[in-house]
JSON list of C-alpha atoms in Angstrom, two decimals:
[
{"chain": "J", "resi": 2, "resn": "MET", "atom": "CA", "xyz": [-41.37, 2.16, -59.26]},
{"chain": "J", "resi": 3, "resn": "ASN", "atom": "CA", "xyz": [-40.67, 0.73, -55.87]},
{"chain": "J", "resi": 4, "resn": "THR", "atom": "CA", "xyz": [-43.12, -2.06, -55.13]},
{"chain": "J", "resi": 5, "resn": "GLU", "atom": "CA", "xyz": [-42.38, -2.39, -51.41]},
{"chain": "J", "resi": 6, "resn": "SER", "atom": "CA", "xyz": [-45.28, -1.95, -49.02]},
{"chain": "J", "resi": 7, "resn": "ALA", "atom": "CA", "xyz": [-46.06, 1.47, -47.62]},
{"chain": "J", "resi": 8, "resn": "GLY", "atom": "CA", "xyz": [-45.03, 0.27, -44.16]},
{"chain": "J", "resi": 9, "resn": "ALA", "atom": "CA", "xyz": [-41.46, -0.13, -45.34]},
{"chain": "J", "resi": 10, "resn": "PHE", "atom": "CA", "xyz": [-41.21, 3.65, -45.76]},
{"chain": "J", "resi": 11, "resn": "VAL", "atom": "CA", "xyz": [-42.08, 4.34, -42.15]},
{"chain": "J", "resi": 12, "resn": "SER", "atom": "CA", "xyz": [-38.87, 5.42, -40.45]},
{"chain": "J", "resi": 13, "resn": "LYS", "atom": "CA", "xyz": [-37.85, 3.73, -37.23]},
{"chain": "J", "resi": 14, "resn": "PRO", "atom": "CA", "xyz": [-37.81, 5.69, -33.97]},
{"chain": "J", "resi": 15, "resn": "LEU", "atom": "CA", "xyz": [-34.31, 7.01, -33.35]},
{"chain": "J", "resi": 16, "resn": "ALA", "atom": "CA", "xyz": [-32.11, 5.99, -30.44]},
{"chain": "J", "resi": 17, "resn": "VAL", "atom": "CA", "xyz": [-28.60, 6.43, -29.06]},
{"chain": "J", "resi": 18, "resn": "MET", "atom": "CA", "xyz": [-26.49, 4.16, -26.90]},
{"chain": "J", "resi": 19, "resn": "TYR", "atom": "CA", "xyz": [-24.35, 5.13, -23.93]},
{"chain": "J", "resi": 20, "resn": "LEU", "atom": "CA", "xyz": [-21.37, 2.96, -22.92]},
{"chain": "J", "resi": 21, "resn": "ARG", "atom": "CA", "xyz": [-19.05, 3.31, -19.94]},
{"chain": "J", "resi": 22, "resn": "VAL", "atom": "CA", "xyz": [-16.10, 1.47, -18.44]},
{"chain": "J", "resi": 23, "resn": "SER", "atom": "CA", "xyz": [-14.67, 2.67, -15.16]},
{"chain": "J", "resi": 24, "resn": "THR", "atom": "CA", "xyz": [-10.98, 1.68, -15.18]},
{"chain": "J", "resi": 25, "resn": "LYS", "atom": "CA", "xyz": [-8.02, 1.88, -17.52]},
{"chain": "J", "resi": 26, "resn": "ASP", "atom": "CA", "xyz": [-7.67, -1.90, -17.31]},
{"chain": "J", "resi": 27, "resn": "GLN", "atom": "CA", "xyz": [-11.24, -2.38, -18.51]},
{"chain": "J", "resi": 28, "resn": "ALA", "atom": "CA", "xyz": [-10.83, 0.25, -21.20]},
{"chain": "J", "resi": 29, "resn": "GLY", "atom": "CA", "xyz": [-7.64, -1.29, -22.58]},
{"chain": "J", "resi": 30, "resn": "ARG", "atom": "CA", "xyz": [-8.03, -4.98, -21.89]},
{"chain": "J", "resi": 31, "resn": "GLY", "atom": "CA", "xyz": [-8.27, -7.59, -24.63]},
{"chain": "J", "resi": 32, "resn": "GLY", "atom": "CA", "xyz": [-5.62, -6.33, -27.02]},
{"chain": "J", "resi": 33, "resn": "GLU", "atom": "CA", "xyz": [-7.89, -3.54, -28.25]},
{"chain": "J", "resi": 34, "resn": "ALA", "atom": "CA", "xyz": [-8.03, 0.12, -27.35]},
{"chain": "J", "resi": 35, "resn": "GLU", "atom": "CA", "xyz": [-11.54, -0.46, -26.04]},
{"chain": "J", "resi": 36, "resn": "GLY", "atom": "CA", "xyz": [-10.82, -3.74, -24.24]},
{"chain": "J", "resi": 37, "resn": "PHE", "atom": "CA", "xyz": [-13.54, -6.36, -23.85]},
{"chain": "J", "resi": 38, "resn": "SER", "atom": "CA", "xyz": [-16.22, -4.42, -21.99]},
{"chain": "J", "resi": 39, "resn": "ASN", "atom": "CA", "xyz": [-17.17, -1.74, -24.50]},
{"chain": "J", "resi": 40, "resn": "PRO", "atom": "CA", "xyz": [-17.63, -4.09, -27.48]},
{"chain": "J", "resi": 41, "resn": "ALA", "atom": "CA", "xyz": [-19.77, -6.38, -25.32]},
{"chain": "J", "resi": 42, "resn": "GLN", "atom": "CA", "xyz": [-21.91, -3.44, -24.18]},
{"chain": "J", "resi": 43, "resn": "ARG", "atom": "CA", "xyz": [-22.18, -2.18, -27.77]},
{"chain": "J", "resi": 44, "resn": "GLU", "atom": "CA", "xyz": [-23.29, -5.54, -29.15]},
{"chain": "J", "resi": 45, "resn": "ALA", "atom": "CA", "xyz": [-25.94, -5.86, -26.44]},
{"chain": "J", "resi": 46, "resn": "CYS", "atom": "CA", "xyz": [-27.26, -2.36, -27.20]},
{"chain": "J", "resi": 47, "resn": "ILE", "atom": "CA", "xyz": [-27.41, -3.10, -30.93]},
{"chain": "J", "resi": 48, "resn": "ARG", "atom": "CA", "xyz": [-29.35, -6.31, -30.29]},
{"chain": "J", "resi": 49, "resn": "LYS", "atom": "CA", "xyz": [-31.74, -4.43, -28.01]},
{"chain": "J", "resi": 50, "resn": "ALA", "atom": "CA", "xyz": [-32.31, -1.73, -30.61]},
{"chain": "J", "resi": 51, "resn": "ASP", "atom": "CA", "xyz": [-33.04, -4.35, -33.27]},
{"chain": "J", "resi": 52, "resn": "ALA", "atom": "CA", "xyz": [-35.45, -6.15, -30.96]},
{"chain": "J", "resi": 53, "resn": "LEU", "atom": "CA", "xyz": [-37.34, -2.91, -30.28]},
{"chain": "J", "resi": 54, "resn": "GLY", "atom": "CA", "xyz": [-37.32, -1.74, -33.89]},
{"chain": "J", "resi": 55, "resn": "LEU", "atom": "CA", "xyz": [-35.13, 1.28, -33.13]},
{"chain": "J", "resi": 56, "resn": "GLN", "atom": "CA", "xyz": [-32.55, 2.92, -35.36]},
{"chain": "J", "resi": 57, "resn": "LEU", "atom": "CA", "xyz": [-29.30, 3.72, -33.58]},
{"chain": "J", "resi": 58, "resn": "VAL", "atom": "CA", "xyz": [-27.92, 7.02, -34.81]},
{"chain": "J", "resi": 59, "resn": "GLU", "atom": "CA", "xyz": [-25.13, 7.75, -32.33]},
{"chain": "J", "resi": 60, "resn": "GLU", "atom": "CA", "xyz": [-23.08, 6.25, -29.53]},
{"chain": "J", "resi": 61, "resn": "PHE", "atom": "CA", "xyz": [-21.42, 7.95, -26.59]},
{"chain": "J", "resi": 62, "resn": "VAL", "atom": "CA", "xyz": [-18.53, 6.26, -24.78]},
{"chain": "J", "resi": 63, "resn": "ASP", "atom": "CA", "xyz": [-16.96, 7.31, -21.49]},
{"chain": "J", "resi": 64, "resn": "ALA", "atom": "CA", "xyz": [-13.77, 5.28, -21.01]},
{"chain": "J", "resi": 65, "resn": "ASP", "atom": "CA", "xyz": [-11.95, 5.21, -17.67]},
{"chain": "J", "resi": 66, "resn": "GLU", "atom": "CA", "xyz": [-14.79, 7.15, -16.05]},
{"chain": "J", "resi": 67, "resn": "SER", "atom": "CA", "xyz": [-16.43, 6.41, -12.71]},
{"chain": "J", "resi": 68, "resn": "ALA", "atom": "CA", "xyz": [-20.23, 6.54, -12.42]},
{"chain": "J", "resi": 69, "resn": "ARG", "atom": "CA", "xyz": [-19.94, 7.99, -8.91]},
{"chain": "J", "resi": 70, "resn": "SER", "atom": "CA", "xyz": [-20.09, 11.39, -10.57]},
{"chain": "J", "resi": 71, "resn": "ALA", "atom": "CA", "xyz": [-22.28, 12.61, -13.41]},
{"chain": "J", "resi": 72, "resn": "ASN", "atom": "CA", "xyz": [-19.47, 14.96, -14.47]},
{"chain": "J", "resi": 73, "resn": "ARG", "atom": "CA", "xyz": [-18.52, 12.85, -17.50]},
{"chain": "J", "resi": 74, "resn": "PRO", "atom": "CA", "xyz": [-17.84, 14.46, -20.88]},
{"chain": "J", "resi": 75, "resn": "LYS", "atom": "CA", "xyz": [-19.67, 11.97, -23.10]},
{"chain": "J", "resi": 76, "resn": "LEU", "atom": "CA", "xyz": [-22.62, 11.67, -20.70]},
{"chain": "J", "resi": 77, "resn": "LYS", "atom": "CA", "xyz": [-23.07, 15.44, -20.83]},
{"chain": "J", "resi": 78, "resn": "ARG", "atom": "CA", "xyz": [-22.77, 15.38, -24.61]},
{"chain": "J", "resi": 79, "resn": "MET", "atom": "CA", "xyz": [-25.32, 12.57, -24.82]},
{"chain": "J", "resi": 80, "resn": "LEU", "atom": "CA", "xyz": [-27.86, 14.45, -22.72]},
{"chain": "J", "resi": 81, "resn": "LYS", "atom": "CA", "xyz": [-27.37, 17.57, -24.84]},
{"chain": "J", "resi": 82, "resn": "TYR", "atom": "CA", "xyz": [-27.68, 15.54, -28.05]},
{"chain": "J", "resi": 83, "resn": "VAL", "atom": "CA", "xyz": [-30.91, 13.89, -26.91]},
{"chain": "J", "resi": 84, "resn": "GLU", "atom": "CA", "xyz": [-32.37, 17.25, -25.92]},
{"chain": "J", "resi": 85, "resn": "GLU", "atom": "CA", "xyz": [-31.47, 18.88, -29.24]},
{"chain": "J", "resi": 86, "resn": "HIS", "atom": "CA", "xyz": [-32.62, 16.01, -31.47]},
{"chain": "J", "resi": 87, "resn": "ARG", "atom": "CA", "xyz": [-35.65, 14.86, -29.44]},
{"chain": "J", "resi": 88, "resn": "LEU", "atom": "CA", "xyz": [-34.77, 11.17, -29.73]},
{"chain": "J", "resi": 89, "resn": "ALA", "atom": "CA", "xyz": [-37.10, 8.43, -28.57]},
{"chain": "J", "resi": 90, "resn": "THR", "atom": "CA", "xyz": [-34.74, 6.23, -26.61]},
{"chain": "J", "resi": 91, "resn": "VAL", "atom": "CA", "xyz": [-31.40, 5.98, -24.81]},
{"chain": "J", "resi": 92, "resn": "ILE", "atom": "CA", "xyz": [-30.06, 2.43, -24.52]},
{"chain": "J", "resi": 93, "resn": "VAL", "atom": "CA", "xyz": [-27.59, 1.30, -21.86]},
{"chain": "J", "resi": 94, "resn": "HIS", "atom": "CA", "xyz": [-26.28, -2.14, -20.99]},
{"chain": "J", "resi": 95, "resn": "LYS", "atom": "CA", "xyz": [-27.20, -1.72, -17.32]},
{"chain": "J", "resi": 96, "resn": "VAL", "atom": "CA", "xyz": [-28.55, 1.08, -15.15]},
{"chain": "J", "resi": 97, "resn": "ASP", "atom": "CA", "xyz": [-25.21, 1.39, -13.36]},
{"chain": "J", "resi": 98, "resn": "ARG", "atom": "CA", "xyz": [-23.55, 2.44, -16.62]},
{"chain": "J", "resi": 99, "resn": "LEU", "atom": "CA", "xyz": [-25.34, 5.78, -16.19]},
{"chain": "J", "resi": 100, "resn": "ALA", "atom": "CA", "xyz": [-24.96, 6.31, -12.45]},
{"chain": "J", "resi": 101, "resn": "ARG", "atom": "CA", "xyz": [-23.91, 4.62, -9.23]},
{"chain": "J", "resi": 102, "resn": "ASN", "atom": "CA", "xyz": [-25.81, 6.92, -6.91]},
{"chain": "J", "resi": 103, "resn": "ARG", "atom": "CA", "xyz": [-29.51, 7.64, -6.67]},
{"chain": "J", "resi": 104, "resn": "VAL", "atom": "CA", "xyz": [-29.23, 11.42, -6.88]},
{"chain": "J", "resi": 105, "resn": "ASP", "atom": "CA", "xyz": [-27.40, 11.40, -10.22]},
{"chain": "J", "resi": 106, "resn": "ASP", "atom": "CA", "xyz": [-29.64, 8.61, -11.48]},
{"chain": "J", "resi": 107, "resn": "GLY", "atom": "CA", "xyz": [-32.71, 10.71, -10.71]},
{"chain": "J", "resi": 108, "resn": "GLU", "atom": "CA", "xyz": [-31.28, 13.85, -12.32]},
{"chain": "J", "resi": 109, "resn": "ILE", "atom": "CA", "xyz": [-30.20, 12.00, -15.47]},
{"chain": "J", "resi": 110, "resn": "ASN", "atom": "CA", "xyz": [-33.60, 10.37, -15.86]},
{"chain": "J", "resi": 111, "resn": "LEU", "atom": "CA", "xyz": [-35.35, 13.69, -15.26]},
{"chain": "J", "resi": 112, "resn": "ALA", "atom": "CA", "xyz": [-33.27, 15.22, -18.05]},
{"chain": "J", "resi": 113, "resn": "LEU", "atom": "CA", "xyz": [-34.20, 12.34, -20.37]},
{"chain": "J", "resi": 114, "resn": "THR", "atom": "CA", "xyz": [-37.87, 12.64, -19.48]},
{"chain": "J", "resi": 115, "resn": "LYS", "atom": "CA", "xyz": [-37.85, 16.40, -20.17]},
{"chain": "J", "resi": 116, "resn": "ALA", "atom": "CA", "xyz": [-36.24, 15.67, -23.53]},
{"chain": "J", "resi": 117, "resn": "GLY", "atom": "CA", "xyz": [-38.98, 13.17, -24.33]},
{"chain": "J", "resi": 118, "resn": "ALA", "atom": "CA", "xyz": [-36.65, 10.16, -24.29]},
{"chain": "J", "resi": 119, "resn": "GLN", "atom": "CA", "xyz": [-37.09, 6.82, -22.57]},
{"chain": "J", "resi": 120, "resn": "LEU", "atom": "CA", "xyz": [-34.26, 4.92, -20.91]},
{"chain": "J", "resi": 121, "resn": "VAL", "atom": "CA", "xyz": [-33.92, 1.27, -21.92]},
{"chain": "J", "resi": 122, "resn": "SER", "atom": "CA", "xyz": [-31.61, -1.26, -20.25]},
{"chain": "J", "resi": 123, "resn": "CYS", "atom": "CA", "xyz": [-30.38, -4.34, -22.10]},
{"chain": "J", "resi": 124, "resn": "THR", "atom": "CA", "xyz": [-30.39, -6.45, -18.94]},
{"chain": "J", "resi": 125, "resn": "GLU", "atom": "CA", "xyz": [-33.12, -4.95, -16.74]},
{"chain": "J", "resi": 126, "resn": "ASN", "atom": "CA", "xyz": [-36.85, -4.61, -17.40]},
{"chain": "J", "resi": 127, "resn": "ILE", "atom": "CA", "xyz": [-37.15, -0.92, -16.61]},
{"chain": "J", "resi": 128, "resn": "ASP", "atom": "CA", "xyz": [-39.92, 1.11, -18.22]},
{"chain": "J", "resi": 129, "resn": "GLU", "atom": "CA", "xyz": [-42.57, 3.69, -17.33]},
{"chain": "J", "resi": 130, "resn": "THR", "atom": "CA", "xyz": [-44.89, 1.15, -15.68]},
{"chain": "J", "resi": 131, "resn": "PRO", "atom": "CA", "xyz": [-45.10, 1.07, -11.86]},
{"chain": "J", "resi": 132, "resn": "ASN", "atom": "CA", "xyz": [-43.23, -2.25, -11.82]},
{"chain": "J", "resi": 133, "resn": "GLY", "atom": "CA", "xyz": [-40.57, -0.95, -14.19]},
{"chain": "J", "resi": 134, "resn": "MET", "atom": "CA", "xyz": [-40.04, 2.21, -12.15]},
{"chain": "J", "resi": 135, "resn": "LEU", "atom": "CA", "xyz": [-39.82, 0.16, -8.96]},
{"chain": "J", "resi": 136, "resn": "LEU", "atom": "CA", "xyz": [-37.19, -2.10, -10.51]},
{"chain": "J", "resi": 137, "resn": "HIS", "atom": "CA", "xyz": [-35.25, 0.94, -11.73]},
{"chain": "J", "resi": 138, "resn": "GLY", "atom": "CA", "xyz": [-35.23, 2.38, -8.22]},
{"chain": "J", "resi": 139, "resn": "ILE", "atom": "CA", "xyz": [-34.07, -0.93, -6.76]},
{"chain": "J", "resi": 140, "resn": "MET", "atom": "CA", "xyz": [-31.27, -1.33, -9.31]},
{"chain": "J", "resi": 141, "resn": "SER", "atom": "CA", "xyz": [-30.16, 2.26, -8.70]},
{"chain": "J", "resi": 142, "resn": "SER", "atom": "CA", "xyz": [-30.02, 1.61, -4.95]},
{"chain": "J", "resi": 143, "resn": "ILE", "atom": "CA", "xyz": [-28.06, -1.61, -5.50]},
{"chain": "J", "resi": 144, "resn": "ALA", "atom": "CA", "xyz": [-25.58, 0.24, -7.73]},
{"chain": "J", "resi": 145, "resn": "GLU", "atom": "CA", "xyz": [-25.04, 2.87, -5.03]},
{"chain": "J", "resi": 146, "resn": "PHE", "atom": "CA", "xyz": [-24.65, 0.22, -2.34]},
{"chain": "J", "resi": 147, "resn": "TYR", "atom": "CA", "xyz": [-22.09, -1.64, -4.45]},
{"chain": "J", "resi": 148, "resn": "SER", "atom": "CA", "xyz": [-20.07, 1.52, -5.05]},
{"chain": "J", "resi": 149, "resn": "ARG", "atom": "CA", "xyz": [-20.07, 2.62, -1.41]},
{"chain": "J", "resi": 150, "resn": "ASN", "atom": "CA", "xyz": [-19.40, -0.87, -0.07]},
{"chain": "J", "resi": 151, "resn": "LEU", "atom": "CA", "xyz": [-16.52, -1.36, -2.50]},
{"chain": "J", "resi": 152, "resn": "ALA", "atom": "CA", "xyz": [-14.92, 1.90, -1.33]},
{"chain": "J", "resi": 153, "resn": "THR", "atom": "CA", "xyz": [-15.39, 0.92, 2.33]},
{"chain": "J", "resi": 154, "resn": "GLU", "atom": "CA", "xyz": [-13.89, -2.53, 1.84]},
{"chain": "J", "resi": 155, "resn": "SER", "atom": "CA", "xyz": [-11.01, -1.08, -0.16]},
{"chain": "J", "resi": 156, "resn": "ARG", "atom": "CA", "xyz": [-10.15, 1.40, 2.61]},
{"chain": "J", "resi": 157, "resn": "LYS", "atom": "CA", "xyz": [-10.45, -1.36, 5.19]},
{"chain": "J", "resi": 158, "resn": "GLY", "atom": "CA", "xyz": [-8.07, -3.57, 3.24]},
{"chain": "J", "resi": 159, "resn": "MET", "atom": "CA", "xyz": [-5.55, -0.77, 2.76]},
{"chain": "J", "resi": 160, "resn": "LEU", "atom": "CA", "xyz": [-5.63, 0.07, 6.48]},
{"chain": "J", "resi": 161, "resn": "GLN", "atom": "CA", "xyz": [-5.11, -3.54, 7.47]},
{"chain": "J", "resi": 162, "resn": "LYS", "atom": "CA", "xyz": [-2.28, -3.90, 4.98]},
{"chain": "J", "resi": 163, "resn": "ALA", "atom": "CA", "xyz": [-0.56, -0.83, 6.42]},
{"chain": "J", "resi": 164, "resn": "LYS", "atom": "CA", "xyz": [-1.00, -2.16, 9.96]},
{"chain": "J", "resi": 165, "resn": "ASN", "atom": "CA", "xyz": [0.69, -5.38, 8.88]},
{"chain": "J", "resi": 166, "resn": "GLY", "atom": "CA", "xyz": [3.66, -3.44, 7.52]},
{"chain": "J", "resi": 167, "resn": "GLY", "atom": "CA", "xyz": [2.70, -3.66, 3.86]},
{"chain": "J", "resi": 168, "resn": "THR", "atom": "CA", "xyz": [2.60, -0.84, 1.32]},
{"chain": "J", "resi": 169, "resn": "VAL", "atom": "CA", "xyz": [-0.56, 0.54, -0.22]},
{"chain": "J", "resi": 170, "resn": "ASN", "atom": "CA", "xyz": [1.00, 2.93, -2.74]},
{"chain": "J", "resi": 171, "resn": "ALA", "atom": "CA", "xyz": [3.94, 3.09, -5.09]},
{"chain": "J", "resi": 172, "resn": "VAL", "atom": "CA", "xyz": [7.21, 3.63, -3.24]},
{"chain": "J", "resi": 173, "resn": "PRO", "atom": "CA", "xyz": [9.28, 6.81, -3.64]},
{"chain": "J", "resi": 174, "resn": "PHE", "atom": "CA", "xyz": [12.48, 7.07, -5.64]},
{"chain": "J", "resi": 175, "resn": "GLY", "atom": "CA", "xyz": [15.31, 5.08, -4.07]},
{"chain": "J", "resi": 176, "resn": "HIS", "atom": "CA", "xyz": [13.07, 2.32, -2.76]},
{"chain": "J", "resi": 177, "resn": "LEU", "atom": "CA", "xyz": [11.52, -0.88, -4.08]},
{"chain": "J", "resi": 178, "resn": "ASN", "atom": "CA", "xyz": [8.33, -2.81, -3.46]},
{"chain": "J", "resi": 179, "resn": "VAL", "atom": "CA", "xyz": [9.44, -6.27, -2.38]},
{"chain": "J", "resi": 180, "resn": "HIS", "atom": "CA", "xyz": [7.82, -9.43, -1.09]},
{"chain": "J", "resi": 181, "resn": "ALA", "atom": "CA", "xyz": [8.43, -10.52, 2.49]},
{"chain": "J", "resi": 182, "resn": "ARG", "atom": "CA", "xyz": [7.01, -13.00, 4.98]},
{"chain": "J", "resi": 183, "resn": "THR", "atom": "CA", "xyz": [5.12, -12.04, 8.11]},
{"chain": "J", "resi": 184, "resn": "ALA", "atom": "CA", "xyz": [5.72, -13.76, 11.44]},
{"chain": "J", "resi": 185, "resn": "GLU", "atom": "CA", "xyz": [2.70, -15.93, 10.61]},
{"chain": "J", "resi": 186, "resn": "GLY", "atom": "CA", "xyz": [4.27, -16.96, 7.31]},
{"chain": "J", "resi": 187, "resn": "ARG", "atom": "CA", "xyz": [1.98, -14.92, 5.06]},
{"chain": "J", "resi": 188, "resn": "ASP", "atom": "CA", "xyz": [3.31, -13.25, 1.94]},
{"chain": "J", "resi": 189, "resn": "MET", "atom": "CA", "xyz": [3.38, -9.44, 2.17]},
{"chain": "J", "resi": 190, "resn": "ARG", "atom": "CA", "xyz": [4.56, -6.56, 0.00]},
{"chain": "J", "resi": 191, "resn": "THR", "atom": "CA", "xyz": [6.83, -4.15, 1.86]},
{"chain": "J", "resi": 192, "resn": "VAL", "atom": "CA", "xyz": [9.56, -1.58, 1.16]},
{"chain": "J", "resi": 193, "resn": "ALA", "atom": "CA", "xyz": [13.31, -1.99, 0.80]},
{"chain": "J", "resi": 194, "resn": "LEU", "atom": "CA", "xyz": [16.11, 0.29, -0.37]},
{"chain": "J", "resi": 195, "resn": "ASP", "atom": "CA", "xyz": [16.92, 0.20, -4.06]},
{"chain": "J", "resi": 196, "resn": "PRO", "atom": "CA", "xyz": [20.63, -0.73, -4.19]},
{"chain": "J", "resi": 197, "resn": "GLU", "atom": "CA", "xyz": [21.10, 1.12, -7.49]},
{"chain": "J", "resi": 198, "resn": "ARG", "atom": "CA", "xyz": [19.28, 4.36, -6.67]},
{"chain": "J", "resi": 199, "resn": "ALA", "atom": "CA", "xyz": [19.18, 4.76, -2.89]},
{"chain": "J", "resi": 200, "resn": "GLU", "atom": "CA", "xyz": [22.57, 6.48, -2.80]},
{"chain": "J", "resi": 201, "resn": "TRP", "atom": "CA", "xyz": [21.20, 9.28, -4.98]},
{"chain": "J", "resi": 202, "resn": "VAL", "atom": "CA", "xyz": [18.52, 10.30, -2.48]},
{"chain": "J", "resi": 203, "resn": "PRO", "atom": "CA", "xyz": [20.81, 12.13, 0.02]},
{"chain": "J", "resi": 204, "resn": "TRP", "atom": "CA", "xyz": [22.59, 13.83, -2.88]},
{"chain": "J", "resi": 205, "resn": "ILE", "atom": "CA", "xyz": [19.27, 15.06, -4.33]},
{"chain": "J", "resi": 206, "resn": "PHE", "atom": "CA", "xyz": [18.18, 16.53, -0.98]},
{"chain": "J", "resi": 207, "resn": "GLU", "atom": "CA", "xyz": [21.57, 18.16, -0.44]},
{"chain": "J", "resi": 208, "resn": "ARG", "atom": "CA", "xyz": [21.46, 19.77, -3.86]},
{"chain": "J", "resi": 209, "resn": "TYR", "atom": "CA", "xyz": [17.90, 20.97, -3.28]},
{"chain": "J", "resi": 210, "resn": "ALA", "atom": "CA", "xyz": [18.78, 22.39, 0.15]},
{"chain": "J", "resi": 211, "resn": "GLY", "atom": "CA", "xyz": [21.74, 24.18, -1.40]},
{"chain": "J", "resi": 212, "resn": "GLY", "atom": "CA", "xyz": [19.50, 25.87, -3.96]},
{"chain": "J", "resi": 213, "resn": "ASP", "atom": "CA", "xyz": [20.85, 24.01, -6.97]}
]
């Protein structure tokens, strides 16, 4: 006969974790298919589950997926899973792993609430208290600001680079990205003819124009 206390037979509340990395570099960095970011997020979620006395039953990972859109395959699957299994908790490393805009954040959290699940962050004290909900709203706004500001600064940098004569995209066939110096002595990437392939470009266009 098992002599363990009756409390030992009480099952833990069930939880799932959701992980996301937004770029191929993040997803594949570190000599592993997952890179560094996903294992770090996973370990943090496992520690959080242990601290809260939760039993993790599933994980959902979106690799190379931006949080600017909620149209992510594993996020959708996670929401469906939570709804079908009526789990207690969804654990994320940070709020911005779920969404980087307030509209999607609100819709995702509404779906979790309707399913009877609570969102838990490993790094932010968000909960159903007024203070926790306020912090969640602030972190969601910060995530959206970061995303929009990053896009703005990126476009600004690309525009300035183009104005300076640099290239912002991969060059077409027959050309090379090369380093050059501006009049002010700054290093700049620009375009030059590829000595090995440039001669093929006119031939390709001639053949295309001739219907070959």
